[in-house]
Amino acid sequence: MIALREMSIPAQNIFMDKQSGKDFNRPQYKRLMKKLKPDDLLYIKSIDRLGRNYEEIQNQWRILTKEKKIDIVVLDMLLLDTRRGKDLMGTFLSDIVLLVLSFVAENERTNIRQRQAEGIAAAKARGVRFGRPPRPLPESYHSAYQRWKAGVITGTAAAKECGMPLSTFRYRAEIYEKAKLL
C-alpha cells in the first residue's frame, strides 16, 4: 500500500486482496480485471503479489498484456515494465525475467507450505494442541452417557439432556470411552 501511495495512485484505484495469492479466484482481482481497459497502466509491488502459481502468473500476464492490452510495471523489478522495450529484445528480456520470478514465487509458496507442515508436526510431537480447548463436560454427562449406553435413552435425548449437539455428544463419548480404558 505504501509503495502504491508513493506512486500517487488514488485509493479507489488500489485493489488489495487479503487472501492468499495461490490462485486468481480473488474478489479484488476479479474487480480489477473488470475495471481494466486497453492502454491502462497496472502497478504491482512484486510479482508474488500478483500470484504464486507459475503457470497462472504466465497466463494472467498474457491476458493482461495481450488480450486486455494494458501495460504493467512491477515496482521491485523494473525490468518488468511493459511500457519500455516493446521490440523483440525487450519482450524477450521481460519474458525471461517473468519466467524466473514466477518460478521463484511458486517455489516460495511450496517452501512456505512445507515449513508450515514441518512446524505443525514438530509442535504436535512436543504435545502442542491446536484449536479451541474443549468445554468441560456438564454434570449430567456421566448419567446421560450411562443411560444412552444401556439403551434406556437415545443419543439425541442424551445430547439434549447435556445441552450439546448429537455429534458433539458422540465425539465426547469416544473420548470418554478411551479415557475409561486408560
XYZ file of C-alpha atoms in Angstrom:
182
model
C 0.000 0.000 0.000
C 2.805 2.405 0.909
C 4.598 1.838 -2.411
C 1.389 2.388 -4.369
C 0.535 5.527 -2.414
C 4.045 6.851 -3.109
C 3.211 6.447 -6.817
C 0.252 8.836 -6.189
C -2.282 6.204 -7.165
C -5.763 7.215 -5.989
C -7.204 4.965 -3.271
C -10.171 3.973 -5.450
C -7.710 2.544 -7.979
C -5.899 0.313 -5.475
C -7.116 -3.273 -5.351
C -5.892 -5.398 -2.478
C -6.967 -8.926 -1.591
C -6.424 -10.114 1.937
C -6.268 -13.758 0.989
C -3.536 -15.956 -0.409
C -2.216 -15.362 -3.896
C -2.258 -19.102 -4.574
C -4.784 -18.556 -7.370
C -6.597 -15.776 -9.203
C -10.054 -16.530 -7.830
C -9.902 -13.485 -5.535
C -12.649 -10.843 -5.208
C -10.479 -7.754 -5.628
C -8.524 -9.276 -8.502
C -11.802 -10.017 -10.284
C -12.930 -6.415 -9.674
C -9.634 -5.136 -11.075
C -9.976 -7.299 -14.186
C -13.455 -5.899 -14.861
C -12.238 -2.314 -14.491
C -9.126 -2.535 -16.707
C -9.367 -1.039 -20.199
C -6.882 -1.004 -23.100
C -3.901 1.317 -22.524
C -4.379 1.311 -18.717
C -1.258 1.034 -16.579
C -1.181 -1.571 -13.803
C 1.348 -1.174 -10.991
C 2.208 -4.284 -8.982
C 4.521 -4.138 -5.966
C 6.132 -7.505 -6.749
C 5.299 -10.464 -8.948
C 4.393 -12.626 -5.929
C 1.677 -10.067 -5.107
C 0.123 -10.900 -8.467
C 0.127 -14.638 -7.786
C 2.153 -17.627 -6.665
C 1.322 -20.214 -9.294
C 3.917 -20.375 -12.069
C 1.571 -21.261 -14.929
C -1.239 -18.987 -13.751
C 1.111 -15.978 -13.475
C 2.219 -16.615 -17.075
C -1.386 -16.965 -18.210
C -2.622 -13.847 -16.377
C 0.329 -11.812 -17.660
C -0.594 -12.839 -21.211
C -4.275 -11.982 -20.627
C -3.375 -8.585 -19.172
C -0.828 -7.567 -21.802
C -2.124 -9.272 -24.956
C -5.909 -9.547 -24.519
C -6.644 -6.542 -22.302
C -3.779 -4.590 -23.924
C -2.600 -2.905 -20.747
C 0.896 -2.060 -19.568
C 2.303 -3.496 -16.341
C 5.034 -2.133 -14.088
C 6.419 -4.384 -11.343
C 7.813 -1.887 -8.852
C 10.512 -4.048 -7.285
C 11.737 -5.371 -10.665
C 11.918 -2.537 -13.143
C 12.951 -4.938 -15.927
C 9.277 -5.906 -15.839
C 7.922 -2.688 -17.287
C 5.948 -3.381 -20.456
C 5.979 0.308 -21.428
C 9.647 0.012 -22.330
C 11.233 -2.311 -24.809
C 8.218 -3.227 -26.912
C 10.621 -4.537 -29.550
C 11.580 -8.199 -29.826
C 14.592 -7.900 -27.481
C 12.635 -6.040 -24.795
C 9.782 -8.547 -24.945
C 12.279 -11.416 -24.799
C 14.002 -9.979 -21.698
C 10.673 -9.295 -19.974
C 9.521 -12.839 -20.686
C 12.713 -14.339 -19.239
C 12.511 -12.197 -16.087
C 8.813 -13.056 -15.708
C 9.567 -16.773 -16.052
C 12.254 -16.626 -13.393
C 10.220 -14.514 -10.957
C 7.056 -16.579 -11.342
C 9.113 -19.729 -10.715
C 10.584 -18.134 -7.590
C 7.100 -17.085 -6.395
C 5.667 -20.604 -6.754
C 8.780 -22.165 -5.250
C 8.477 -19.865 -2.221
C 4.816 -20.859 -1.823
C 5.841 -24.535 -1.872
C 8.585 -23.859 0.699
C 6.172 -21.961 2.964
C 3.700 -24.859 2.903
C 6.475 -27.369 3.635
C 7.865 -25.285 6.533
C 4.344 -24.852 7.896
C 3.702 -28.619 7.783
C 7.054 -29.295 9.460
C 6.302 -26.720 12.155
C 2.885 -28.213 12.853
C 4.349 -31.741 13.019
C 7.103 -30.585 15.406
C 4.597 -28.779 17.621
C 2.330 -31.840 17.749
C 5.352 -34.007 18.642
C 6.005 -31.628 21.565
C 2.395 -32.105 22.667
C 1.059 -28.744 21.499
C -2.695 -28.909 20.970
C -4.303 -26.869 18.233
C -7.754 -25.380 18.268
C -10.053 -24.172 20.968
C -9.814 -26.069 24.264
C -12.821 -28.358 24.819
C -15.525 -27.192 27.195
C -15.806 -29.151 30.407
C -18.422 -31.885 30.375
C -21.718 -30.919 32.025
C -22.504 -32.559 35.375
C -25.311 -34.527 33.737
C -22.982 -36.090 31.152
C -21.991 -39.233 33.083
C -25.552 -40.283 33.904
C -26.809 -39.433 30.371
C -23.904 -41.369 28.859
C -24.623 -44.432 31.076
C -28.330 -44.439 30.183
C -27.533 -43.995 26.487
C -25.018 -46.870 26.556
C -27.553 -49.073 28.372
C -30.125 -48.273 25.661
C -32.503 -46.543 28.064
C -32.449 -43.274 26.090
C -31.480 -42.322 22.552
C -28.334 -40.445 21.659
C -30.463 -37.449 20.687
C -32.161 -37.421 24.096
C -28.818 -37.808 25.905
C -27.282 -34.959 23.875
C -30.296 -32.738 24.572
C -30.066 -33.506 28.282
C -26.415 -32.425 28.224
C -27.161 -29.299 26.172
C -24.957 -30.229 23.234
C -25.393 -31.295 19.610
C -25.624 -35.037 18.942
C -22.328 -35.027 17.010
C -20.551 -33.406 19.961
C -22.138 -35.892 22.379
C -20.897 -38.812 20.272
C -17.448 -37.267 19.829
C -17.134 -36.707 23.570
C -18.418 -40.277 24.176
C -15.489 -41.640 22.127
C -13.029 -39.640 24.213
C -14.865 -40.657 27.412
C -14.626 -44.355 26.477
C -10.925 -44.099 25.631
C -10.248 -42.317 28.927
C -12.016 -45.135 30.819
C -9.766 -47.693 29.113
C -6.560 -45.955 30.228
